[in-house]
PDB file of C-alpha atoms and ligand atoms in Angstrom:
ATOM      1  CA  UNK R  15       0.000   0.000   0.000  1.00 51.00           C
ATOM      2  CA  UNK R  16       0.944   3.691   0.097  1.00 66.00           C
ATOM      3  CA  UNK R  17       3.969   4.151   2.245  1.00 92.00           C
ATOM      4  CA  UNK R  18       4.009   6.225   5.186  1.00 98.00           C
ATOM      5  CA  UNK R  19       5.726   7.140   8.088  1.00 98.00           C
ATOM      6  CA  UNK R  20       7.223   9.269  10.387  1.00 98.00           C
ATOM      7  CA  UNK R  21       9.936  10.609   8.448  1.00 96.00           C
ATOM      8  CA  UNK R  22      11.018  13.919   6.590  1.00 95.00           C
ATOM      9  CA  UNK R  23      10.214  12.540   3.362  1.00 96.00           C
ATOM     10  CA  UNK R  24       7.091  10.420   4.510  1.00 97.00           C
ATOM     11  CA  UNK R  25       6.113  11.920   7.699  1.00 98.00           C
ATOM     12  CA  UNK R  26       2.735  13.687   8.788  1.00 98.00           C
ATOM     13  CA  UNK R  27       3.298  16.559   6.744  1.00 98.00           C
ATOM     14  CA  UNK R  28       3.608  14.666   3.688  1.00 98.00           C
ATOM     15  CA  UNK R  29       0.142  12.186   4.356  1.00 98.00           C
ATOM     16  CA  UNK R  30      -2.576  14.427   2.469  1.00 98.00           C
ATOM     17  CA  UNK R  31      -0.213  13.802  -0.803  1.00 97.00           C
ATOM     18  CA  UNK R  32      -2.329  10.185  -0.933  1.00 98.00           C
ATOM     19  CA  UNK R  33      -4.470  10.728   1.768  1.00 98.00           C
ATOM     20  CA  UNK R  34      -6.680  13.944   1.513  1.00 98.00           C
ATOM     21  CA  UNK R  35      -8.431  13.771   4.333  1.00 98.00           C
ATOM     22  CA  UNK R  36      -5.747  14.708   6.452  1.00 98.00           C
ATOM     23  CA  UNK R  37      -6.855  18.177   5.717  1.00 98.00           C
ATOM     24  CA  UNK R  38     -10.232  17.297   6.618  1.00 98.00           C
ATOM     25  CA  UNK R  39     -12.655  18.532   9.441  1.00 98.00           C
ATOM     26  CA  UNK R  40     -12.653  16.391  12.114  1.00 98.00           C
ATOM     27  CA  UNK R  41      -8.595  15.406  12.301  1.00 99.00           C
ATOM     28  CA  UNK R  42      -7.166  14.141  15.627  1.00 99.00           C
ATOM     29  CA  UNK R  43      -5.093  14.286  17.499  1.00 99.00           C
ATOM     30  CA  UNK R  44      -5.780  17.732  19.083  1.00 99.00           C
ATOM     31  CA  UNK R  45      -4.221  20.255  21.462  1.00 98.00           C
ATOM     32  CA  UNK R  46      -7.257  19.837  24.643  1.00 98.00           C
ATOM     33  CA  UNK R  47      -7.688  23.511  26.368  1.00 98.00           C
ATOM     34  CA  UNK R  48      -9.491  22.212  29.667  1.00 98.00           C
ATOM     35  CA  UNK R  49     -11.264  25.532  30.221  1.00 97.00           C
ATOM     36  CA  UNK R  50     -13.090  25.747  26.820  1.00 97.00           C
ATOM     37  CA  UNK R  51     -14.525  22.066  27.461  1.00 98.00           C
ATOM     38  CA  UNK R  52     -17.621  21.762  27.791  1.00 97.00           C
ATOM     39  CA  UNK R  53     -18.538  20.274  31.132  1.00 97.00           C
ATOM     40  CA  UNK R  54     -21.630  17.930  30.414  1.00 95.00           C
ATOM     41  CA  UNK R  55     -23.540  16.371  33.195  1.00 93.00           C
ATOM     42  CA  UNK R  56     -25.152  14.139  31.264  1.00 94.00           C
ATOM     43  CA  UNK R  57     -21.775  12.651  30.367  1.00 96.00           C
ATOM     44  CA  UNK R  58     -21.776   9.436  32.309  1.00 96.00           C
ATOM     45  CA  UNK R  59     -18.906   7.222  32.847  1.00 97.00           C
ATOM     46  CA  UNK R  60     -16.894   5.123  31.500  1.00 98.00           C
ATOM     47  CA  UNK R  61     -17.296   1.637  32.015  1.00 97.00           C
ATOM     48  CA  UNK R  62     -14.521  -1.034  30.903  1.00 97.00           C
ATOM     49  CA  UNK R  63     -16.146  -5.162  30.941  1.00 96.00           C
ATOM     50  CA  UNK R  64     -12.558  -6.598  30.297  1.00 96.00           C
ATOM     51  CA  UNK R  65     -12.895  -9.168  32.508  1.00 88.00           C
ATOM     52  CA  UNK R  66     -13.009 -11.933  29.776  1.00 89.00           C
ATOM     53  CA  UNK R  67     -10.480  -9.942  27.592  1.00 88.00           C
ATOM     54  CA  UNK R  68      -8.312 -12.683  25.231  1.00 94.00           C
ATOM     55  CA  UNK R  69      -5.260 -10.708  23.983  1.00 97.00           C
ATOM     56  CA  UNK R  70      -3.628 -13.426  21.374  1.00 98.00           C
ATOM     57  CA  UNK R  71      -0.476 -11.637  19.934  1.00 98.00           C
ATOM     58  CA  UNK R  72       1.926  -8.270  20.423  1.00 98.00           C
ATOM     59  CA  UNK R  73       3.314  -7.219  16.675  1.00 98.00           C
ATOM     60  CA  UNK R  74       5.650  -4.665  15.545  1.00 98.00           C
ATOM     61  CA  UNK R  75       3.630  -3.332  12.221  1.00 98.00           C
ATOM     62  CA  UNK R  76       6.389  -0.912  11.064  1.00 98.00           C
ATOM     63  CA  UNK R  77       4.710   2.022  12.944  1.00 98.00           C
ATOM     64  CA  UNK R  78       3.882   0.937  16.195  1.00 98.00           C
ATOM     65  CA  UNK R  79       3.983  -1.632  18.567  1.00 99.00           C
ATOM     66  CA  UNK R  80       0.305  -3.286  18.913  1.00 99.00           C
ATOM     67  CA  UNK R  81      -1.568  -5.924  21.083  1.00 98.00           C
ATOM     68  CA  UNK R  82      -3.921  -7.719  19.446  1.00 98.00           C
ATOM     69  CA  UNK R  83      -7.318  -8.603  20.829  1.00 98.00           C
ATOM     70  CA  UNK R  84     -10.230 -11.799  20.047  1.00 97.00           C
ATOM     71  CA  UNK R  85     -13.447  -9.511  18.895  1.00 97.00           C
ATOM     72  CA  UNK R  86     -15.390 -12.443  17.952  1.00 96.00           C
ATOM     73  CA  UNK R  87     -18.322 -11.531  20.426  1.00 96.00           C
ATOM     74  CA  UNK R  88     -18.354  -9.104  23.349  1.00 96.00           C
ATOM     75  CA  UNK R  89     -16.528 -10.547  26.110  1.00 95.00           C
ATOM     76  CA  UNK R  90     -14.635  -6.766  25.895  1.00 96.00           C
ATOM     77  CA  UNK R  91     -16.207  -3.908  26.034  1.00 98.00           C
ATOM     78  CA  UNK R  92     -15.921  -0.541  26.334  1.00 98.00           C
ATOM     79  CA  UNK R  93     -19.347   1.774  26.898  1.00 98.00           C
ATOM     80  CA  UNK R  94     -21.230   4.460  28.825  1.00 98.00           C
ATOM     81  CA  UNK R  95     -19.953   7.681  28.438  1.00 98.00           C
ATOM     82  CA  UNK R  96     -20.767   9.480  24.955  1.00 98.00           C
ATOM     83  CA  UNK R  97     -20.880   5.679  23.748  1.00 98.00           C
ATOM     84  CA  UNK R  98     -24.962   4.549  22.323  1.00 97.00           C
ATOM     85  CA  UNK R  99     -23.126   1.179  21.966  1.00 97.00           C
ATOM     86  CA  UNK R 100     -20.809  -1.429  23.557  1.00 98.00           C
ATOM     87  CA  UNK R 101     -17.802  -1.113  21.278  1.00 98.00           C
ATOM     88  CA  UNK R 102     -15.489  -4.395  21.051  1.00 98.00           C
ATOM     89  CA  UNK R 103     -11.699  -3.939  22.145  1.00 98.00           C
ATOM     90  CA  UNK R 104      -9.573  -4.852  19.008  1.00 98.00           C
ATOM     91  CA  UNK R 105      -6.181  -3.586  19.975  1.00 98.00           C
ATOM     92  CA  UNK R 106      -3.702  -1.197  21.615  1.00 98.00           C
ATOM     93  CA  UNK R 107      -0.763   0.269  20.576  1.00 99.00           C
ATOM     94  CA  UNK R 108       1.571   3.110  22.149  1.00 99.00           C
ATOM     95  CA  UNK R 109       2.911   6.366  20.416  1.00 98.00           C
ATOM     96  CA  UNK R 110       6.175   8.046  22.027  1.00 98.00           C
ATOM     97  CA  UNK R 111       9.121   9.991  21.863  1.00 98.00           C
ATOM     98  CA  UNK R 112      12.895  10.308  21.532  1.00 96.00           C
ATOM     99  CA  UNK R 113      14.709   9.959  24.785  1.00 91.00           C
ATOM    100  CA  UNK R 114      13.742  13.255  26.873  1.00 81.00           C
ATOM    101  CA  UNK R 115      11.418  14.306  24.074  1.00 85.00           C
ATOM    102  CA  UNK R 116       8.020  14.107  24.152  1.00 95.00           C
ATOM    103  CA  UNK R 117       6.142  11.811  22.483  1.00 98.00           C
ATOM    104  CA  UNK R 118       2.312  11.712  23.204  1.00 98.00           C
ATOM    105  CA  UNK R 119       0.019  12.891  20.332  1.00 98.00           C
ATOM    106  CA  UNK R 120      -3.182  15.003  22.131  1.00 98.00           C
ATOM    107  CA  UNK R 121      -1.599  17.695  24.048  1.00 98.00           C
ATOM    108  CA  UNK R 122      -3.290  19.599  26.689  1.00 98.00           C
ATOM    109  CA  UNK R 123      -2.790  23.436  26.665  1.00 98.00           C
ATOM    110  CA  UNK R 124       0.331  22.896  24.653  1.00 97.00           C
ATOM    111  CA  UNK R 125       1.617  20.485  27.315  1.00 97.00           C
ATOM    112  CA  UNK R 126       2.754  17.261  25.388  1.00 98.00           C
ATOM    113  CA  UNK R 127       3.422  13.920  27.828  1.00 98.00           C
ATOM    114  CA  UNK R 128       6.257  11.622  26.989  1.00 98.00           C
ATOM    115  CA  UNK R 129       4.002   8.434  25.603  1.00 98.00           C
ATOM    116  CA  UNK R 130      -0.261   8.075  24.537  1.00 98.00           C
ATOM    117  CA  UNK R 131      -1.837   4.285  24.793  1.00 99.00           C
ATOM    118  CA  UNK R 132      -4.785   3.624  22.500  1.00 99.00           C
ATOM    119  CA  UNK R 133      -7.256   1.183  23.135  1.00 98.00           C
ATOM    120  CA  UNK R 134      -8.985   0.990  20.193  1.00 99.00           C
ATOM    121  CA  UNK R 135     -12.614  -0.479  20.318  1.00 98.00           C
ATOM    122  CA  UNK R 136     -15.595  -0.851  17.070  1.00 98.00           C
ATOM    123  CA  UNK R 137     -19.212  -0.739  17.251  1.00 98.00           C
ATOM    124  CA  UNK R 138     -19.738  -4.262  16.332  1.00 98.00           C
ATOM    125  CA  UNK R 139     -23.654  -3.779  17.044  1.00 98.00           C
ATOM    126  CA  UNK R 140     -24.219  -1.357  13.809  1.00 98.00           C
ATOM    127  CA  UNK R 141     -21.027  -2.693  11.449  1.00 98.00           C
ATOM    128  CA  UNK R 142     -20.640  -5.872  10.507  1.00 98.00           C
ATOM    129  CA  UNK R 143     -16.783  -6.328  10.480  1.00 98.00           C
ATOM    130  CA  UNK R 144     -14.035  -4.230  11.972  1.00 98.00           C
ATOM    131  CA  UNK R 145     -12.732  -2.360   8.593  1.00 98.00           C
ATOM    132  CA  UNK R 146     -16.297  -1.371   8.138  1.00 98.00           C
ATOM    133  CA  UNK R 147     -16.570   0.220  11.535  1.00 98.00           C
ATOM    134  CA  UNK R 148     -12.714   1.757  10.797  1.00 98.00           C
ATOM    135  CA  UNK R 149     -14.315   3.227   7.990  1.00 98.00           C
ATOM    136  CA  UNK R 150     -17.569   5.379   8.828  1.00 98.00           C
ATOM    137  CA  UNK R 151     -18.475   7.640  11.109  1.00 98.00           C
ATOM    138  CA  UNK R 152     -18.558   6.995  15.091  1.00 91.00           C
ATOM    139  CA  UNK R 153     -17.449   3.526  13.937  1.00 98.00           C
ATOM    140  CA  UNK R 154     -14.580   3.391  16.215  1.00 99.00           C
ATOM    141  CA  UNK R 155     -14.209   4.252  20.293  1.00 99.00           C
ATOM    142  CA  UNK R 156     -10.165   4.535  21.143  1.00 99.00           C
ATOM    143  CA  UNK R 157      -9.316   5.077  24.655  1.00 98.00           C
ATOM    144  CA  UNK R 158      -6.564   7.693  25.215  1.00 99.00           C
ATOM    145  CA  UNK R 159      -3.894   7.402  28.199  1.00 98.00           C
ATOM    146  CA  UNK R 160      -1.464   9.790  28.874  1.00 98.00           C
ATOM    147  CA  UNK R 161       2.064   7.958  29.984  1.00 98.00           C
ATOM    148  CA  UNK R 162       4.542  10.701  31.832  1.00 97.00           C
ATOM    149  CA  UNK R 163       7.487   9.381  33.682  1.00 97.00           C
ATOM    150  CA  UNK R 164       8.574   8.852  36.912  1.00 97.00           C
ATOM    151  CA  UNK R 165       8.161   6.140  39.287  1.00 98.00           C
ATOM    152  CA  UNK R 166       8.386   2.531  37.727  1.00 98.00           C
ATOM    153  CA  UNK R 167       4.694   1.169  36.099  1.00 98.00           C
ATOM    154  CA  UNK R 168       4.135  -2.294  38.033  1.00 98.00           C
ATOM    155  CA  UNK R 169       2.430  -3.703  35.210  1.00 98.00           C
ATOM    156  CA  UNK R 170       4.161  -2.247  32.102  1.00 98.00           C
ATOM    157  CA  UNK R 171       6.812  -4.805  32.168  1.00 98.00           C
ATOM    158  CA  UNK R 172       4.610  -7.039  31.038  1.00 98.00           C
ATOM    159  CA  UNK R 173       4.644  -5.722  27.553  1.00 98.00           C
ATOM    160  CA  UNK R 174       8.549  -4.326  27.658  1.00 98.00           C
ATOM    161  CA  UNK R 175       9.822  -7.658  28.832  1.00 98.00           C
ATOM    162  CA  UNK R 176       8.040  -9.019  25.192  1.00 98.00           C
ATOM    163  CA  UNK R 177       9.255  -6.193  23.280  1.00 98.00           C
ATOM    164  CA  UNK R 178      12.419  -7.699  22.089  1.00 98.00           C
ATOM    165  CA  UNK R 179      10.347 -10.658  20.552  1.00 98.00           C
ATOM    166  CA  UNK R 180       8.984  -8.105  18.283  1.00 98.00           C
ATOM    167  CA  UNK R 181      11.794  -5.924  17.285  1.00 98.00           C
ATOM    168  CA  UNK R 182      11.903  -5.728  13.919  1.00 98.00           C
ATOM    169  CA  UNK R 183       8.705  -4.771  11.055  1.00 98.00           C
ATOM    170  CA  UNK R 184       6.109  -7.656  10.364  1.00 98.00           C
ATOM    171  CA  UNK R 185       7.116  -9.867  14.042  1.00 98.00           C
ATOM    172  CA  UNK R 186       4.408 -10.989  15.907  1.00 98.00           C
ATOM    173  CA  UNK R 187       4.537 -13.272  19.008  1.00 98.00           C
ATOM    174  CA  UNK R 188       2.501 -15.006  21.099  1.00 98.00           C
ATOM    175  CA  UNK R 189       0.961 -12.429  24.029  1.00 98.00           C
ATOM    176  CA  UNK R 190      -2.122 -14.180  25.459  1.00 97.00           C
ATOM    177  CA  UNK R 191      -3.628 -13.334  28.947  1.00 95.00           C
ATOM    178  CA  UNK R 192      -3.007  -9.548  29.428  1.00 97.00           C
ATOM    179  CA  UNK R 193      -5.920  -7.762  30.793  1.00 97.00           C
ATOM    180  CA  UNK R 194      -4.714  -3.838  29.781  1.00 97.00           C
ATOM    181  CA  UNK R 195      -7.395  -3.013  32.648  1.00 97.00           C
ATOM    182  CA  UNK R 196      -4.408  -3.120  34.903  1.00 97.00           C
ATOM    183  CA  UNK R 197      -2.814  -0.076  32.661  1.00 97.00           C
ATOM    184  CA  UNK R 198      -5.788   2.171  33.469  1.00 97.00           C
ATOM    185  CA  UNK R 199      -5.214   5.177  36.198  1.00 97.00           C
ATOM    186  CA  UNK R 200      -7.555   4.903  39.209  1.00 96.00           C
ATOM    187  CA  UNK R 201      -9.378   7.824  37.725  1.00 96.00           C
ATOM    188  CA  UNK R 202     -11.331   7.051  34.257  1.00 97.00           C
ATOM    189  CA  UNK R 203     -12.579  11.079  33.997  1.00 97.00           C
ATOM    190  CA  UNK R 204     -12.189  12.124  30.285  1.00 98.00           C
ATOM    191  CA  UNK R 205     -12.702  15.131  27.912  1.00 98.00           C
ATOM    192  CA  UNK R 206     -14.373  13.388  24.213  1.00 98.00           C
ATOM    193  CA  UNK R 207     -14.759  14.404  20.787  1.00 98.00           C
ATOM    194  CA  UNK R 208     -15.276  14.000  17.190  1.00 98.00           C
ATOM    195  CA  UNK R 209     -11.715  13.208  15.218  1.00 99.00           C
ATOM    196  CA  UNK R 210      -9.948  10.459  13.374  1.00 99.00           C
ATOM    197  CA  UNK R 211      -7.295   7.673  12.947  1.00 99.00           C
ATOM    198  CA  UNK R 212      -4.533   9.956  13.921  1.00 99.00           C
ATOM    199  CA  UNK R 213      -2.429   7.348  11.329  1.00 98.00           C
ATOM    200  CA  UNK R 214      -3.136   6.736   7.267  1.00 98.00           C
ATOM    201  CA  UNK R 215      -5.801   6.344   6.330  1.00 98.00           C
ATOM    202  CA  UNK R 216      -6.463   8.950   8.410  1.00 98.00           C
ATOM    203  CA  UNK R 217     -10.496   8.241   8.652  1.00 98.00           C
ATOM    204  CA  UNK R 218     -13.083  10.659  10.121  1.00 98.00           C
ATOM    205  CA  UNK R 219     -14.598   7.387  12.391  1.00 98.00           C
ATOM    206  CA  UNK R 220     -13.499   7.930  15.745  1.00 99.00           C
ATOM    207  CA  UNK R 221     -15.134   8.297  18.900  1.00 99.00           C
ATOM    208  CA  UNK R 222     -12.205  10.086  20.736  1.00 99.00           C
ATOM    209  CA  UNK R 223     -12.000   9.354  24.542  1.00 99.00           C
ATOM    210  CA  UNK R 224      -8.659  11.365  26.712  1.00 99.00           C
ATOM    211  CA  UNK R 225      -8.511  10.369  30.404  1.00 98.00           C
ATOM    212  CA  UNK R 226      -7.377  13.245  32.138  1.00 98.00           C
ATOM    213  CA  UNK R 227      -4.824  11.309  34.788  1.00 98.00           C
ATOM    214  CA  UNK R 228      -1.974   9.824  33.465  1.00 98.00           C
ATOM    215  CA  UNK R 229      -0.268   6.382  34.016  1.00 98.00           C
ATOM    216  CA  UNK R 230       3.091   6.676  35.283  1.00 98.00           C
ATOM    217  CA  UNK R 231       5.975   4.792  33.555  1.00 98.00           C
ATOM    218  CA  UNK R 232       9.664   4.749  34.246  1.00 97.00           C
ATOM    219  CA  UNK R 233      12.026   6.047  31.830  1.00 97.00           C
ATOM    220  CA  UNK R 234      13.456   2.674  31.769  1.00 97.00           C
ATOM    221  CA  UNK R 235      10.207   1.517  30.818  1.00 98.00           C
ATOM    222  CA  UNK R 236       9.889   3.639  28.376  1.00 98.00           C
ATOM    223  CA  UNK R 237      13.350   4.296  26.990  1.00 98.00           C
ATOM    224  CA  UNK R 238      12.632  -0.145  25.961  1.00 98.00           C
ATOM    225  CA  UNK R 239       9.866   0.968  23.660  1.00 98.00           C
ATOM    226  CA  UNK R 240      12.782   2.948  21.849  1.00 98.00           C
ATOM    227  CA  UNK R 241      14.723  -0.565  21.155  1.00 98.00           C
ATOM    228  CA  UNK R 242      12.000  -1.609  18.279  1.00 98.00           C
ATOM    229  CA  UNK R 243      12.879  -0.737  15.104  1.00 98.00           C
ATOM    230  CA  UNK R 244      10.586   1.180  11.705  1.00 98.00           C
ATOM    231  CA  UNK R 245      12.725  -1.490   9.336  1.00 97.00           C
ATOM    232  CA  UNK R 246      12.284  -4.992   8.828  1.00 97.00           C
ATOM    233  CA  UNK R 247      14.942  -7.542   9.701  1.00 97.00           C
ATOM    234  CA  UNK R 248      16.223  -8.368   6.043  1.00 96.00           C
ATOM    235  CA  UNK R 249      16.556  -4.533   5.636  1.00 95.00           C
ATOM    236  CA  UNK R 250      20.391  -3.168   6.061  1.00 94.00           C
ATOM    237  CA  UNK R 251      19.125  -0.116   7.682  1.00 93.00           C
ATOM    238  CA  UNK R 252      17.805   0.121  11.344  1.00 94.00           C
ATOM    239  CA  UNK R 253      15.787   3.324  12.197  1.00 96.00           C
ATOM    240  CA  UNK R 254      14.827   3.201  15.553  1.00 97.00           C
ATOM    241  CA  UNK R 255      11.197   3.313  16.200  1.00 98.00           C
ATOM    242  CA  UNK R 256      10.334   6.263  18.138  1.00 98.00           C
ATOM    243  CA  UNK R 257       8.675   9.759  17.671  1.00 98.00           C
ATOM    244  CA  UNK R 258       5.925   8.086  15.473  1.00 98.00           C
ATOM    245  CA  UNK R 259       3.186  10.796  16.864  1.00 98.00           C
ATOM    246  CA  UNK R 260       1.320  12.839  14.491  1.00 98.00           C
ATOM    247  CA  UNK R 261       1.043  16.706  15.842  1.00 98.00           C
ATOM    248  CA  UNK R 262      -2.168  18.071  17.017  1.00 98.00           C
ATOM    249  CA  UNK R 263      -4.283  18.998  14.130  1.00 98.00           C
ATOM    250  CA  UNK R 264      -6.983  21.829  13.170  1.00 98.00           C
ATOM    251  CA  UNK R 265     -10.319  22.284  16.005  1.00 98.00           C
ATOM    252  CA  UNK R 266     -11.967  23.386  13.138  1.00 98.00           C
ATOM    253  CA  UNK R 267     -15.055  24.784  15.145  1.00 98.00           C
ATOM    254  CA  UNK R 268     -15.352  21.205  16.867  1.00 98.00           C
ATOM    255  CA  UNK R 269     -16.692  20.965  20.804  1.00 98.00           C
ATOM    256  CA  UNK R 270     -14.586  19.042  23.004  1.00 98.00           C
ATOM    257  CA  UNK R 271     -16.943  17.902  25.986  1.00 98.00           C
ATOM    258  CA  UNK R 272     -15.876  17.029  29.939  1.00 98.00           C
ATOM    259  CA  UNK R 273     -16.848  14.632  32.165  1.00 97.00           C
ATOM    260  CA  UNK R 274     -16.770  15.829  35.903  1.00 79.00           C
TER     261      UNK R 274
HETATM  262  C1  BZU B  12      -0.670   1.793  11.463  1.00 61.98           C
HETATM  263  C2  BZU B  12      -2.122   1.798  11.151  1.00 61.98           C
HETATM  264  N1  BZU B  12      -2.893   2.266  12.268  1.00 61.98           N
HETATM  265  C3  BZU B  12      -4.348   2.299  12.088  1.00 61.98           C
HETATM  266  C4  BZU B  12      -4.868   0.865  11.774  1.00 61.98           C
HETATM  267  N2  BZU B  12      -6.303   0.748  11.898  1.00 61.98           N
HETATM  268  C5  BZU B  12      -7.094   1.552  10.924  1.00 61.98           C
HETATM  269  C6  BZU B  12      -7.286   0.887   9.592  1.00 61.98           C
HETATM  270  O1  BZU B  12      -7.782  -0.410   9.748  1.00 61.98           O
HETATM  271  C7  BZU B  12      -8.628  -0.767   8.676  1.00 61.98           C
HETATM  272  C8  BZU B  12      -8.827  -2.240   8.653  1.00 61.98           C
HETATM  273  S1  BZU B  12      -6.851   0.916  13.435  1.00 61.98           S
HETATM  274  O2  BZU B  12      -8.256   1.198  13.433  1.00 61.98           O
HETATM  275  O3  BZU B  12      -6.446  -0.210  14.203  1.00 61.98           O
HETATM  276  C9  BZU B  12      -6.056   2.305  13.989  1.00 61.98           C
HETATM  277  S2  BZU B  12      -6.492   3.138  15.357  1.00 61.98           S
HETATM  278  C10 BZU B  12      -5.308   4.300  15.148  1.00 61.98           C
HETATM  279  S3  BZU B  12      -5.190   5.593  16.296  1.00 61.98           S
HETATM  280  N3  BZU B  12      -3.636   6.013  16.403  1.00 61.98           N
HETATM  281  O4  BZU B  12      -5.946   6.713  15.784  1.00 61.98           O
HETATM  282  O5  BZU B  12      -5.680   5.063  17.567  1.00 61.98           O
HETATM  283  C11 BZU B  12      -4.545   4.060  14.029  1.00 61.98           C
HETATM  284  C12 BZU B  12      -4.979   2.880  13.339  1.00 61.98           C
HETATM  285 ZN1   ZN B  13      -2.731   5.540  18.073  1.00 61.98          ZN
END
């Protein structure tokens, strides 16, 4: 397909060449200005049934590193909130920096934190298949968490300690049994909007969800996410993977709603 990435040559500045939309309306990520939410009571929460979660496989797809989830029926879901459905969990990935550098893609008042999670989740009750969903409108639900350093994440090493297994482009190992409930902050309260894949192709389907507390990770922690690599292992070159965040993109007249 159309190659992208995070590049001079290839990187976010260069997507709308094949994919248009990237100058489109309802782009994410987005810089969040707390104060001109708007706070909306009849926001509920959000409420995470990952309790029969299968995760089957952690994969290095050239841009990211990504856990891989079994959405064959609805034993994890993510709904409440500005969600009219369940929406299935279908995978997480991470987005991050250089070392020291930032590397998260929503900023809030300018403020960028060194890593952003996405759990991304489809309404499997009005699409029939995933790429569907992907593909229209409100179609997609991703989760977005904030990782900032400091103290070491008790949890995280359960995906670093894998991340060798999937240096390189196109590996993919074994990862079944992780419940990413235990990467959640103890506080699930979230601004929401109306954006997009923040990644080609770049579609106008997602229901964006930013929880306002951060997860903490060690630099350690983090500075292992820096060890994959863009290039596949037959390739001579090795360009480490890191600083594959796309810049916060246009408002464009768009509300960005608060829960309490
Ligand atoms: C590298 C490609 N990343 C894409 C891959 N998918 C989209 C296309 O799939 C069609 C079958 S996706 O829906 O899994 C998805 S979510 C995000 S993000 N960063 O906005 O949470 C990017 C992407
Ligand atoms: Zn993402």
């Amino acid at each position: 397909g159309n190659q992208w990435g995070y590049g001079k040559d290839d990187g976010p500045s260069a997507w709308n060449k094949n994919y248009p939309i990237a100058d489109g309306d309802r782009q994410s990520p987005i810089d969040i200005l707390p104060h001109q939410a708007r706070h909306d009571p009849n926001l509920g929460p959000i409420v995470l049934n990952y309790d029969r979660c299968t995760s089957i496989n952690i994969a290095n797809n050239g841009h990211s590193v990504v856990v891989e989830f079994e959405d064959s029926d609805d034993r994890s879901v993510i709904q409440g909130g500005p969600l009219d459905n369940p929406y299935r969990l279908k995978q997480f990935h991470f987005h991050w920096g250089g070392k020291g550098c930032h590397g998260s893609e929503h900023t809030v008042e300018g403020n960028s934190y060194a890593s952003e999670l996405h759990l991304v989740h489809w309404n499997a009750v009005k699409f029939k298949t995933f790429g569907d969903a992907a593909s229209t409108p409100d179609g997609l639900a991703v989760l977005g968490i904030f990782l900032e350093t400091g103290d070491e994440h008790r949890w995280l090493h359960m995906i670093t300690d894998a991340l060798y297994t999937v240096k390189f482009k196109g590996s993919v190992t074994d990862f079944k049994g992780f419940n990413p409930k235990c990467l959640l902050p103890s506080s699930l309260h979230y601004w929401t909007y109306l954006g997009s894949l923040t990644t080609p192709p770049l579609h106008e389907s997602v229901i964006w969800i930013v929880v306002k507390e951060p997860m903490i990770v060690s630099e350690k922690q983090l500075g292992k996410f820096r060890t994959l690599v863009f290039t596949g292992e037959e390739e001579d070159e090795r360009t480490r993977m890191e600083n594959n965040f796309r810049p916060p993109q246009l408002l464009k007249g768009r509300t960005v709603r608060s829960s309490n």
